[in-house]
Backbone as JSON Lines, residues from 0, in Angstrom:
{"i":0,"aa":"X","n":[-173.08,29.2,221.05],"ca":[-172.56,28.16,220.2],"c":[-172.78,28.58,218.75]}
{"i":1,"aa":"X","n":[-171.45,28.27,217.96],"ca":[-171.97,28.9,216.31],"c":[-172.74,27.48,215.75]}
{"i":2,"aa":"X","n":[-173.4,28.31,214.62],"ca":[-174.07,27.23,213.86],"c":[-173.47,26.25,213.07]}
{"i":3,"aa":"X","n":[-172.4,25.69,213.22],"ca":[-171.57,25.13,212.3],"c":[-171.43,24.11,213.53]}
{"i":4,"aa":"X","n":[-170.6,24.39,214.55],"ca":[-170.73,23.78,215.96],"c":[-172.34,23.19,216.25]}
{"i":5,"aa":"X","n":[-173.27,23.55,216.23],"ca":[-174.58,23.37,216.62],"c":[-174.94,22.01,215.55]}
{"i":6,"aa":"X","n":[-174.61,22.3,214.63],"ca":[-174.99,21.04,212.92],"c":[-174.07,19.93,213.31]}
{"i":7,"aa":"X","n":[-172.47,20.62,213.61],"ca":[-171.6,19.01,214.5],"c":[-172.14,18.57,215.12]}
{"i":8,"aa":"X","n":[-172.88,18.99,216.43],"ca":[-173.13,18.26,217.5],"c":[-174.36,17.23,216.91]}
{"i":9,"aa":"X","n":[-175.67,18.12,216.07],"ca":[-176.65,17.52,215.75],"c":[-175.94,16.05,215.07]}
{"i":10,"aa":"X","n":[-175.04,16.15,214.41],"ca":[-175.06,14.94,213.39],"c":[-174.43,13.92,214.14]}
{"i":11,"aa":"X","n":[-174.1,13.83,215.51],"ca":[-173.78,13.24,216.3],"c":[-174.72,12.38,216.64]}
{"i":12,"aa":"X","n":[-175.4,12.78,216.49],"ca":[-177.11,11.96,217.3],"c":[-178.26,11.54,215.83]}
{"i":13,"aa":"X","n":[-177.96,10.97,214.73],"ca":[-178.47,10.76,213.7],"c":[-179.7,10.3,214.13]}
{"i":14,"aa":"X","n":[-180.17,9.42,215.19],"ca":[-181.67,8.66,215.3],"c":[-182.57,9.84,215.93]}
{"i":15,"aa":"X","n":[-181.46,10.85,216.71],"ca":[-182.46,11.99,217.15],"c":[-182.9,13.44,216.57]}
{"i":16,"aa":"X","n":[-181.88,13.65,215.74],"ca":[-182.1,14.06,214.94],"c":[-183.18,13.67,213.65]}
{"i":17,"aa":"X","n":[-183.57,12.78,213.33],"ca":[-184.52,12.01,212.31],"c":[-185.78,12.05,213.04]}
{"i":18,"aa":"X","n":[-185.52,11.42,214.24],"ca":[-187.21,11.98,215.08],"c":[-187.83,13.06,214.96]}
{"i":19,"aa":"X","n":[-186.79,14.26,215.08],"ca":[-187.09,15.48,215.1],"c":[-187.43,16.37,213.5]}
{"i":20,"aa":"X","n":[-186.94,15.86,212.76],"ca":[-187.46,15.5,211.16],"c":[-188.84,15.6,211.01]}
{"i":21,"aa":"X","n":[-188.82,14.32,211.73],"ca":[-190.39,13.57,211.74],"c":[-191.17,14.36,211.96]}
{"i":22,"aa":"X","n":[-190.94,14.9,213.22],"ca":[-191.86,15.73,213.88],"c":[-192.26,17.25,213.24]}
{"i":23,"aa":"X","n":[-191.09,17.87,212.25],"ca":[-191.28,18.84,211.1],"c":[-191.72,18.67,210.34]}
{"i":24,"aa":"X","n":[-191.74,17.63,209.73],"ca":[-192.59,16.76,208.82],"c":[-194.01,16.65,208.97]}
{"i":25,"aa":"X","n":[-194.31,16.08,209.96],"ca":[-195.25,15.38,210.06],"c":[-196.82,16.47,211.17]}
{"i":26,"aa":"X","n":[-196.27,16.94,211.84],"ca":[-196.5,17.59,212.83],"c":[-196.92,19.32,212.58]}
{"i":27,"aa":"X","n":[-198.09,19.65,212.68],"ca":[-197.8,21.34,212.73],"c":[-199.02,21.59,213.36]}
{"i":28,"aa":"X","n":[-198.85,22.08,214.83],"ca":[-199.6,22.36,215.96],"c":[-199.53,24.04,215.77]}
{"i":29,"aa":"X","n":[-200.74,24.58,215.89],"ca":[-201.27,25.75,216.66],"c":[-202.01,26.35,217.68]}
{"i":30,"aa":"X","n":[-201.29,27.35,218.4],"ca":[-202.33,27.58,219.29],"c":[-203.42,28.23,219.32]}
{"i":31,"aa":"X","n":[-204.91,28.02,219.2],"ca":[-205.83,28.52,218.58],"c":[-206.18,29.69,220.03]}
{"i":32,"aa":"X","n":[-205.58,30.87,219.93],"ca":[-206.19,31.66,221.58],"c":[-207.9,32.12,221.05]}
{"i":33,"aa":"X","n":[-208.44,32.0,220.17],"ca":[-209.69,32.16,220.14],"c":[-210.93,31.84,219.69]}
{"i":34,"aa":"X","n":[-211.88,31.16,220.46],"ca":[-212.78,30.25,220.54],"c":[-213.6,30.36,218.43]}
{"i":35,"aa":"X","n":[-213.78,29.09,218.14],"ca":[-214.11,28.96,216.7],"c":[-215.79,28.93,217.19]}
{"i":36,"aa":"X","n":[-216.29,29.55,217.26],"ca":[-217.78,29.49,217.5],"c":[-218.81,29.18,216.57]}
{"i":37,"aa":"X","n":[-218.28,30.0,215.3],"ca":[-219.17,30.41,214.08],"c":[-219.88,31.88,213.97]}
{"i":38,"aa":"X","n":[-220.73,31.76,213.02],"ca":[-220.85,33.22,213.22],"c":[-222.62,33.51,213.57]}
{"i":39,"aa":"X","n":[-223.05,32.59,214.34],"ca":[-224.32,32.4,214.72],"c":[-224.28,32.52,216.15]}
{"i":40,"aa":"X","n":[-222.97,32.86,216.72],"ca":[-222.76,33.29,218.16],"c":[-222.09,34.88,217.99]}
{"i":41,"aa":"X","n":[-222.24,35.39,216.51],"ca":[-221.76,36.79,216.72],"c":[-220.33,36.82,216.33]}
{"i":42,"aa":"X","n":[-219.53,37.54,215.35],"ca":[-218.21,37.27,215.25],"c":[-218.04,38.61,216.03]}
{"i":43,"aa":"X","n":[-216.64,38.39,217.09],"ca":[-216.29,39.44,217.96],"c":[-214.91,39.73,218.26]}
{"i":44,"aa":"X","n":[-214.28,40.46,218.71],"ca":[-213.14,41.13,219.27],"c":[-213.18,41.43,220.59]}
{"i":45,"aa":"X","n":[-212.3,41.85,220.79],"ca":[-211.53,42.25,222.47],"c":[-212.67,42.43,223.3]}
{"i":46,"aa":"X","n":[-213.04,42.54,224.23],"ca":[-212.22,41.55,225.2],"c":[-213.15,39.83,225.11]}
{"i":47,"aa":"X","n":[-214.14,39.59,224.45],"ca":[-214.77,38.25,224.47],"c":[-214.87,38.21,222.78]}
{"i":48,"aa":"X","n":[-213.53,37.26,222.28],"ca":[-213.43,36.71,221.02],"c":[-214.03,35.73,220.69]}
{"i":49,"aa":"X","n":[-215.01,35.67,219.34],"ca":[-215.37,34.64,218.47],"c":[-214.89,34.53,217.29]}
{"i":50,"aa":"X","n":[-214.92,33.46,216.26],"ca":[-214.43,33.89,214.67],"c":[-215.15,32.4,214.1]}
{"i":51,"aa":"X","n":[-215.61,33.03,213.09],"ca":[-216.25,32.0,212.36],"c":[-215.28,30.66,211.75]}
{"i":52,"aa":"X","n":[-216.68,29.59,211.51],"ca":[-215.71,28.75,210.96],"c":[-214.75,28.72,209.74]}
{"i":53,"aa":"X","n":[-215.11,29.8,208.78],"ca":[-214.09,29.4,207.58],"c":[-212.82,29.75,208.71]}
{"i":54,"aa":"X","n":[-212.01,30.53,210.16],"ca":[-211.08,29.87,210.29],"c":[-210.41,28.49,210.24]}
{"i":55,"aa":"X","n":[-211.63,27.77,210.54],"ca":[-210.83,26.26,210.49],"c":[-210.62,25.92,209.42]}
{"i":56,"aa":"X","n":[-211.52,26.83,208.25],"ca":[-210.65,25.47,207.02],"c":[-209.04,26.43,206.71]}
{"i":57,"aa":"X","n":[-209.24,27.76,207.48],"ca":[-208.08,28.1,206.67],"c":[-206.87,27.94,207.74]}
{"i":58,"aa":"X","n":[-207.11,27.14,208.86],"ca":[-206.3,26.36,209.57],"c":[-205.97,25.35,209.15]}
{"i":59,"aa":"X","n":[-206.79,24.91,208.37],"ca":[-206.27,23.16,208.11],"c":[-205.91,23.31,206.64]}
{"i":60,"aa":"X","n":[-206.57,24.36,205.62],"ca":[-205.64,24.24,204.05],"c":[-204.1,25.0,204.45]}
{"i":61,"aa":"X","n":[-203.94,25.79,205.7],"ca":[-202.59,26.01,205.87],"c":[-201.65,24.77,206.35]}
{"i":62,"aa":"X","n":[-202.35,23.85,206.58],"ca":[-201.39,22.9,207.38],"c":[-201.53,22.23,208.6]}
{"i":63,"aa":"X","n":[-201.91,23.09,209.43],"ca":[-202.43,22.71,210.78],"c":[-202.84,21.33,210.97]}
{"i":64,"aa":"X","n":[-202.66,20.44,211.9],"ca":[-203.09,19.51,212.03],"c":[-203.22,18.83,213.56]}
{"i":65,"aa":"X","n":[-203.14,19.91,214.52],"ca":[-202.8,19.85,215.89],"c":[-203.53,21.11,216.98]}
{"i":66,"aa":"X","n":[-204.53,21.1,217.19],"ca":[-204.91,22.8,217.29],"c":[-205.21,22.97,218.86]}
{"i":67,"aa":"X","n":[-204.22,23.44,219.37],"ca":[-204.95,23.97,221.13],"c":[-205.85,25.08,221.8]}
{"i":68,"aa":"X","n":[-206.31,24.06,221.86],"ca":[-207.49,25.19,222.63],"c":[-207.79,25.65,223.68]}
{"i":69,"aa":"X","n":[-207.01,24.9,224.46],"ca":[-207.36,25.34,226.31],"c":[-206.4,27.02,226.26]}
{"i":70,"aa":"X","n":[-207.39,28.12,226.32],"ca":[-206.84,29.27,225.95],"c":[-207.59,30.08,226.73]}
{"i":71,"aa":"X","n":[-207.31,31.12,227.32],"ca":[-207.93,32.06,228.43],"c":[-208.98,32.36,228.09]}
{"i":72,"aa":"X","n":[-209.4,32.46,226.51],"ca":[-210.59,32.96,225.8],"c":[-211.45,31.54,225.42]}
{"i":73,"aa":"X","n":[-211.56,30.91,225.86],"ca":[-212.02,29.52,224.96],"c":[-213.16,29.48,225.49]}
{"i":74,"aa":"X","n":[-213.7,30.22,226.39],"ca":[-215.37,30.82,227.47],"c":[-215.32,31.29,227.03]}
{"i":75,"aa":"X","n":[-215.39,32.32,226.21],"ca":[-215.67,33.95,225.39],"c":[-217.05,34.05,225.09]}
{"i":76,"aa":"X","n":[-217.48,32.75,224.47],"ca":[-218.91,32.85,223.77],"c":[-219.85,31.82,224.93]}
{"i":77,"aa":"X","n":[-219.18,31.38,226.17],"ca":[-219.45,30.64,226.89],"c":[-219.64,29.03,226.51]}
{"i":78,"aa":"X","n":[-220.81,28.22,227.27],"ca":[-221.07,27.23,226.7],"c":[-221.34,26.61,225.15]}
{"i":79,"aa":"X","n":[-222.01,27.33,224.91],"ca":[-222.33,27.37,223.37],"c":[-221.27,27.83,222.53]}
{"i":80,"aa":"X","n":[-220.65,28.54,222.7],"ca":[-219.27,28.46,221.65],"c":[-218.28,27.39,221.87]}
{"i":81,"aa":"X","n":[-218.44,26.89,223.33],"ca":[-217.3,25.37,223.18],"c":[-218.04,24.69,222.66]}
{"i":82,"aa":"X","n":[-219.43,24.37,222.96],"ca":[-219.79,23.25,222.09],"c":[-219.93,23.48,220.69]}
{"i":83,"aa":"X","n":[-220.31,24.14,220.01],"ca":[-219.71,24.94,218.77],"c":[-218.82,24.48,217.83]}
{"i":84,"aa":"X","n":[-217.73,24.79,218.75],"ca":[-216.43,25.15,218.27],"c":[-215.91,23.4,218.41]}
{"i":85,"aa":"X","n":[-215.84,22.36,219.41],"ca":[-215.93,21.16,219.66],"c":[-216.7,20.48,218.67]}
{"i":86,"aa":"X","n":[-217.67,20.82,218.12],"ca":[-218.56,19.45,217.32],"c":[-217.88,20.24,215.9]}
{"i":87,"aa":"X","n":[-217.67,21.66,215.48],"ca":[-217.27,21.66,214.23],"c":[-215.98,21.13,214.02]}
{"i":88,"aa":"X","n":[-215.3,20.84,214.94],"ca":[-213.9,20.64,214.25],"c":[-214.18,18.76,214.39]}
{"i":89,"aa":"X","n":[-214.98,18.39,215.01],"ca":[-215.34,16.54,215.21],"c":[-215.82,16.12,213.29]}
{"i":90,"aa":"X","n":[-217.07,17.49,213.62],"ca":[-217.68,16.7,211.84],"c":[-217.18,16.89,210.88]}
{"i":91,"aa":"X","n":[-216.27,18.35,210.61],"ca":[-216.1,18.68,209.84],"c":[-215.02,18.47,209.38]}
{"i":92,"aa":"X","n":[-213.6,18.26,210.49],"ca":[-212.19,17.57,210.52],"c":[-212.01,16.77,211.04]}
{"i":93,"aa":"X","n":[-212.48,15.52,211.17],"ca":[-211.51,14.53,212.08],"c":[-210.38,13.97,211.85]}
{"i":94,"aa":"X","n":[-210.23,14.14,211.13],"ca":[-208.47,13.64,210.97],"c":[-207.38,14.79,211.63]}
{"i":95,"aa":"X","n":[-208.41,16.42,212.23],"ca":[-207.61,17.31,213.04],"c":[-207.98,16.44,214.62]}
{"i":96,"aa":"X","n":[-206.68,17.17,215.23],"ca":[-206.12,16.31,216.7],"c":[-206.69,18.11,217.26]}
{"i":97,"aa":"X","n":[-207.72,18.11,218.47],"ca":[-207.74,19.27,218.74],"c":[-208.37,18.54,220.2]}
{"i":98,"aa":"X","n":[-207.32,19.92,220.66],"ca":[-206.99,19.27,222.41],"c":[-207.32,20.79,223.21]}
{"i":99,"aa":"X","n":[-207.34,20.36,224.59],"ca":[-207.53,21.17,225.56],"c":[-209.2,21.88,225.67]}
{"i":100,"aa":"X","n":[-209.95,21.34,225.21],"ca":[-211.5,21.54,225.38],"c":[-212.29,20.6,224.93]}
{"i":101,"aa":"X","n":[-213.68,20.27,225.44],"ca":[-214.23,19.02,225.29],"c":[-215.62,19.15,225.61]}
{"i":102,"aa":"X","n":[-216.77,18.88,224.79],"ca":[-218.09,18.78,224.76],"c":[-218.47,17.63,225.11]}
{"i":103,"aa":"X","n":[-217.81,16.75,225.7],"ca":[-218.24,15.78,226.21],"c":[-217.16,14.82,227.68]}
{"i":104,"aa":"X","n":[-217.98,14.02,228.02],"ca":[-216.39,13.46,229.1],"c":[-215.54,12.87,228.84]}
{"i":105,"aa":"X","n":[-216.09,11.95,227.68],"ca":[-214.93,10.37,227.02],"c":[-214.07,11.3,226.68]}
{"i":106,"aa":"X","n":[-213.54,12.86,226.44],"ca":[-212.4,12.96,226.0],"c":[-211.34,13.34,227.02]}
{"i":107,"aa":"X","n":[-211.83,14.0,227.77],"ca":[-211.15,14.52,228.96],"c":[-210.41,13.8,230.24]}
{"i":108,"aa":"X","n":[-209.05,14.27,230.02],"ca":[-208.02,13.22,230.97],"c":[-208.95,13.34,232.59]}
{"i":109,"aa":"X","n":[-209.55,14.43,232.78],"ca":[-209.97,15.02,234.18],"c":[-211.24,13.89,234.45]}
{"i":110,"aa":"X","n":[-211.63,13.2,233.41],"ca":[-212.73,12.82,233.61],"c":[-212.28,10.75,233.12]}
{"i":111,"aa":"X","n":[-211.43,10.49,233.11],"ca":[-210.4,9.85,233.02],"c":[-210.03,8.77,231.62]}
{"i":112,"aa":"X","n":[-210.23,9.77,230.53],"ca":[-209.93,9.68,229.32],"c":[-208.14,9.64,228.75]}
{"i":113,"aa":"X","n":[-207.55,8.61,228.29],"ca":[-206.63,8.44,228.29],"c":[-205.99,9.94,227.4]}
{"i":114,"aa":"X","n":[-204.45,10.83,227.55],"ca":[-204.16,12.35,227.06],"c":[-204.38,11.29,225.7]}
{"i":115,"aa":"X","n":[-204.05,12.64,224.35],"ca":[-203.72,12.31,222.92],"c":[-201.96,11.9,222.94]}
{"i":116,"aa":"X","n":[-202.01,10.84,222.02],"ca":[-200.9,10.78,221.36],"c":[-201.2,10.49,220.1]}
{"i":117,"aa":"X","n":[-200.19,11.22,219.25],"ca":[-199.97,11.5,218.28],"c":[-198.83,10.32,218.11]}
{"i":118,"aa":"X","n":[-199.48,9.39,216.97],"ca":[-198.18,8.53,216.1],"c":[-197.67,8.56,214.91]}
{"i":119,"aa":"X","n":[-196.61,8.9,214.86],"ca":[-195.97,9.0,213.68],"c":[-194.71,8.12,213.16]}
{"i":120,"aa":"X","n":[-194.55,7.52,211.95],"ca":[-193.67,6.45,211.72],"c":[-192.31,6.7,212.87]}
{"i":121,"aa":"X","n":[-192.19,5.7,213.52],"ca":[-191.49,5.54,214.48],"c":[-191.12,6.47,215.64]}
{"i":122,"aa":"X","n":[-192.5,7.25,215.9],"ca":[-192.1,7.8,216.84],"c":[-193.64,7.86,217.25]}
{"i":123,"aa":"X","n":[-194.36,8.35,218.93],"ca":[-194.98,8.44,219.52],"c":[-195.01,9.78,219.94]}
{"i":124,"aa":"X","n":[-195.79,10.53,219.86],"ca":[-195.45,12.2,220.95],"c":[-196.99,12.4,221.83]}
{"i":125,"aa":"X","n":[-196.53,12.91,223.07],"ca":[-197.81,13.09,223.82],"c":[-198.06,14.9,223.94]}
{"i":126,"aa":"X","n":[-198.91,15.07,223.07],"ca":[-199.25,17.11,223.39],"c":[-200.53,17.15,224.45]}
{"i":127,"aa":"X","n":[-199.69,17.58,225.3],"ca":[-200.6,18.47,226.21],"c":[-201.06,19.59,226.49]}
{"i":128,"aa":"X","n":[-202.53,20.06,226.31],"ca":[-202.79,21.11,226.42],"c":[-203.73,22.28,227.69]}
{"i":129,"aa":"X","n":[-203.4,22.77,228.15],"ca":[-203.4,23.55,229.25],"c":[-203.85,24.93,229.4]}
{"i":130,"aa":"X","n":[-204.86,25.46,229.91],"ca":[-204.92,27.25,230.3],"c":[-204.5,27.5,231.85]}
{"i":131,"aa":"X","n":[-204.48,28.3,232.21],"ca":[-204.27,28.92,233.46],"c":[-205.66,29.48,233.81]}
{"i":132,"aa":"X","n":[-206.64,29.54,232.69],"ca":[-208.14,29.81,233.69],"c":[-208.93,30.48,232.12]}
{"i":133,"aa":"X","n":[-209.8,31.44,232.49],"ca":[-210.87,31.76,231.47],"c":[-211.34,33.15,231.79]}
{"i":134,"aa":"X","n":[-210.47,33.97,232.07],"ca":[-210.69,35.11,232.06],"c":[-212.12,35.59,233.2]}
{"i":135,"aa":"X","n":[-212.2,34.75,234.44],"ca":[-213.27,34.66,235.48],"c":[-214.75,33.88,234.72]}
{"i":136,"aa":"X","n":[-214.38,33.72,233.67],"ca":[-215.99,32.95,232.87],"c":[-215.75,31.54,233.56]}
{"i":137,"aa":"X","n":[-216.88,31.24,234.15],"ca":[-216.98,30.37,235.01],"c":[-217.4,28.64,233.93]}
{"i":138,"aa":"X","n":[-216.77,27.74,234.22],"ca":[-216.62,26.77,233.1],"c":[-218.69,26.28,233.14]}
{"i":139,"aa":"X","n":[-219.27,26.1,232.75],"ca":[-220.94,25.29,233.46],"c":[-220.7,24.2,234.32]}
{"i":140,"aa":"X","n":[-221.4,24.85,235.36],"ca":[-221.6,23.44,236.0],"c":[-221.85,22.28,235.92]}
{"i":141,"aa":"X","n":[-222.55,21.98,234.73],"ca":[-222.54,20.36,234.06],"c":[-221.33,19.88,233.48]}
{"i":142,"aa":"X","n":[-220.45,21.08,233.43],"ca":[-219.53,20.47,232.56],"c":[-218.17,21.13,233.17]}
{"i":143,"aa":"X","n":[-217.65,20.25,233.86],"ca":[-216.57,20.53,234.96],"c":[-215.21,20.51,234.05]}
{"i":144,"aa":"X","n":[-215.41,19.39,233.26],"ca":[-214.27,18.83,232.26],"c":[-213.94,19.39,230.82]}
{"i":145,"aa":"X","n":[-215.14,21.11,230.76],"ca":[-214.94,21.63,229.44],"c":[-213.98,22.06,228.8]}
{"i":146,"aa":"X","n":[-212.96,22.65,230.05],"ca":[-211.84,23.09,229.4],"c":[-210.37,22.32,230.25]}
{"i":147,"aa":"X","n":[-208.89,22.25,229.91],"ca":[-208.04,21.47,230.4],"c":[-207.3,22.61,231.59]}
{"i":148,"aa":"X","n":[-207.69,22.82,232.55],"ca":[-207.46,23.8,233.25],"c":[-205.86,23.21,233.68]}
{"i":149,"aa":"X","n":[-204.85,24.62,233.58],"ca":[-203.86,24.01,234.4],"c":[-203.52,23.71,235.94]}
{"i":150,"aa":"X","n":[-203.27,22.23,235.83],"ca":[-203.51,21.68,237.56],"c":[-202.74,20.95,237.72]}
{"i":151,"aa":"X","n":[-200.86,21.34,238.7],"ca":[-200.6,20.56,239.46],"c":[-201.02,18.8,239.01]}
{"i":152,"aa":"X","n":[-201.86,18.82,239.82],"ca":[-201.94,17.68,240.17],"c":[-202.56,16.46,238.99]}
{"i":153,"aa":"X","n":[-203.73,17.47,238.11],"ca":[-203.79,17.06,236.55],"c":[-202.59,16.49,235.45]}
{"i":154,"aa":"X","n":[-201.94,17.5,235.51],"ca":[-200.63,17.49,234.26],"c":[-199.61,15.95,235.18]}
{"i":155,"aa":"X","n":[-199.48,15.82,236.33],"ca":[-198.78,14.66,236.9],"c":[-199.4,13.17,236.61]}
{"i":156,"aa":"X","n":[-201.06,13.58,236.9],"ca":[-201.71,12.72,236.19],"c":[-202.02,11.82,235.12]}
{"i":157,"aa":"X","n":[-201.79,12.96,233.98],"ca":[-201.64,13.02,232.49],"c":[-200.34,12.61,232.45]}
{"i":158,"aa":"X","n":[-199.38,12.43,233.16],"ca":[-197.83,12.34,232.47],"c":[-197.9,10.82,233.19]}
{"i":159,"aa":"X","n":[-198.66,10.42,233.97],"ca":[-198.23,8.82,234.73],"c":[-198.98,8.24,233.31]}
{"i":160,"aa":"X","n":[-199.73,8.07,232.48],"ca":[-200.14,7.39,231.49],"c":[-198.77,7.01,230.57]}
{"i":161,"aa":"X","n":[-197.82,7.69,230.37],"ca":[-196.6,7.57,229.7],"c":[-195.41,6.62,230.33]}
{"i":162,"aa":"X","n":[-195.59,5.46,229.75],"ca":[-194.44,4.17,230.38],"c":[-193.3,4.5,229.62]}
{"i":163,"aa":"X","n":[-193.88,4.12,228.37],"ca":[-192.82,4.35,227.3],"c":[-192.17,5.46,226.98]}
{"i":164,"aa":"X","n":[-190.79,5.71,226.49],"ca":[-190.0,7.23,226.35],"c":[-190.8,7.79,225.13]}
{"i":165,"aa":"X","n":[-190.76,9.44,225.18],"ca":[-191.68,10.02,224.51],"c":[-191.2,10.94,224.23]}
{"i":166,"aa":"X","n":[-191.35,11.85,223.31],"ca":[-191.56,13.53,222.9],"c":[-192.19,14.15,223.7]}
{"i":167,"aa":"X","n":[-192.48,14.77,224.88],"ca":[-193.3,15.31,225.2],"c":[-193.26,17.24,224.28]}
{"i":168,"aa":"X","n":[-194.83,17.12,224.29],"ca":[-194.76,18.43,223.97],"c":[-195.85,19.35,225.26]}
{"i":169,"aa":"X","n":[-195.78,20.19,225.6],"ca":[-196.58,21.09,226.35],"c":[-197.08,22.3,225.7]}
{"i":170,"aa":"X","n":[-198.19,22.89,225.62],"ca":[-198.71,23.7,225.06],"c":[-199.94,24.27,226.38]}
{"i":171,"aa":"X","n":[-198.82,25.33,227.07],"ca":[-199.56,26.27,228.2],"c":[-200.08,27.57,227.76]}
{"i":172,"aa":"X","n":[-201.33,27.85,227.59],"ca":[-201.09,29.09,227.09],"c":[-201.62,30.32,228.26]}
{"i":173,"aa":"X","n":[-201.14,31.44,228.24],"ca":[-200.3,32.43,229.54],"c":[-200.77,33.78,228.87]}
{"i":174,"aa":"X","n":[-200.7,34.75,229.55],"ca":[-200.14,36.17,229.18],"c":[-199.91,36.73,230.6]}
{"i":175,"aa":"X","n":[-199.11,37.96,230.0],"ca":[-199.01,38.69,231.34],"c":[-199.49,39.99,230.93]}
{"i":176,"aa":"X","n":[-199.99,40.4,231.83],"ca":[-200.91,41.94,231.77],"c":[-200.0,43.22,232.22]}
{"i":177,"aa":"X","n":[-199.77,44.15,231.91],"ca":[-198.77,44.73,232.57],"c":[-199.54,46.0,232.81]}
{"i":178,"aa":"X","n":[-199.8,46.71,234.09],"ca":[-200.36,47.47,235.14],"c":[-200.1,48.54,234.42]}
{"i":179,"aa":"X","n":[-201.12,49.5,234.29],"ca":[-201.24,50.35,234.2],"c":[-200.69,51.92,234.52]}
């Protein structure tokens, strides 16, 4: 479809188009693939990533205001870097929305904490955030609900909370390894 065709069709749909405004506007999610620990857990590289906190402020003076974390690496520094990485972005940003890992249960849908939505003048959006696992780092046993593992039967879970029509956004984060 040319872009001239693509701008017709958009202006066809003026209220959905304006949502989607909104959401450029208002909205700027990243996916954080590596655990914010600090640098009292060691700043590190491949294959078990840490990075200190001045990332977060230079996540949030860039804009950021949405940050996912359920990321294959988000065990890297183990327990202590989620909790870490969880209480710095609580004290130090709360007005940041940061999803898919949790130092505690009240936040976690698994543990039956209502997902985030995000409101914005006339619109509602639900971001969900998701890993496929942790690179075999085993989550602690006290803490079943640390990270938002992707599950079937979770994400169906998380989506029955939604009556009302929504934005959904999904934020899975994946790689593929390619064999040697």
């Amino acid at each position: 479809m040319a872009m001239a065709e693509l701008l017709q069709n958009m202006c066809k749909f003026p209220g959905f188009l304006m949502k989607v405004m909104q959401v450029i506007l208002y909205l700027a999610l990243v996916n954080q693939e590596v655990i914010i620990g600090g640098s009292e857990l060691g700043i590190s590289g491949y294959p078990c990533f840490n990075a200190d906190f001045s990332l977060c402020d230079t996540l949030v003076r860039t804009g950021f205001n949405v940050i996912c974390h359920a990321t294959n690496h988000v065990m890297d520094k183990g327990r202590a870097g989620l909790i870490s990485c969880a209480q710095h972005w609580r004290e130090q940003y709360p007005q940041v929305t940061v999803l898919g890992i949790h130092d505690t249960p009240d936040t976690a849908t698994s543990c039956g904490a209502d997902p985030v939505i995000i409101d914005l003048p006339e619109l509602r959006i639900a971001v969900l955030n998701y890993t496929y696992g942790t690179n075999g780092i085993a989550l602690p046993k006290d803490m079943p609900y640390a990270v938002d593992l992707l599950n079937e039967g979770q994400v169906a879970e998380d989506l029955r909370h939604y009556r009302d029509p929504f934005l959904y956004s999904y934020s899975i984060s994946f790689c593929k390894v390619a064999a040697s």
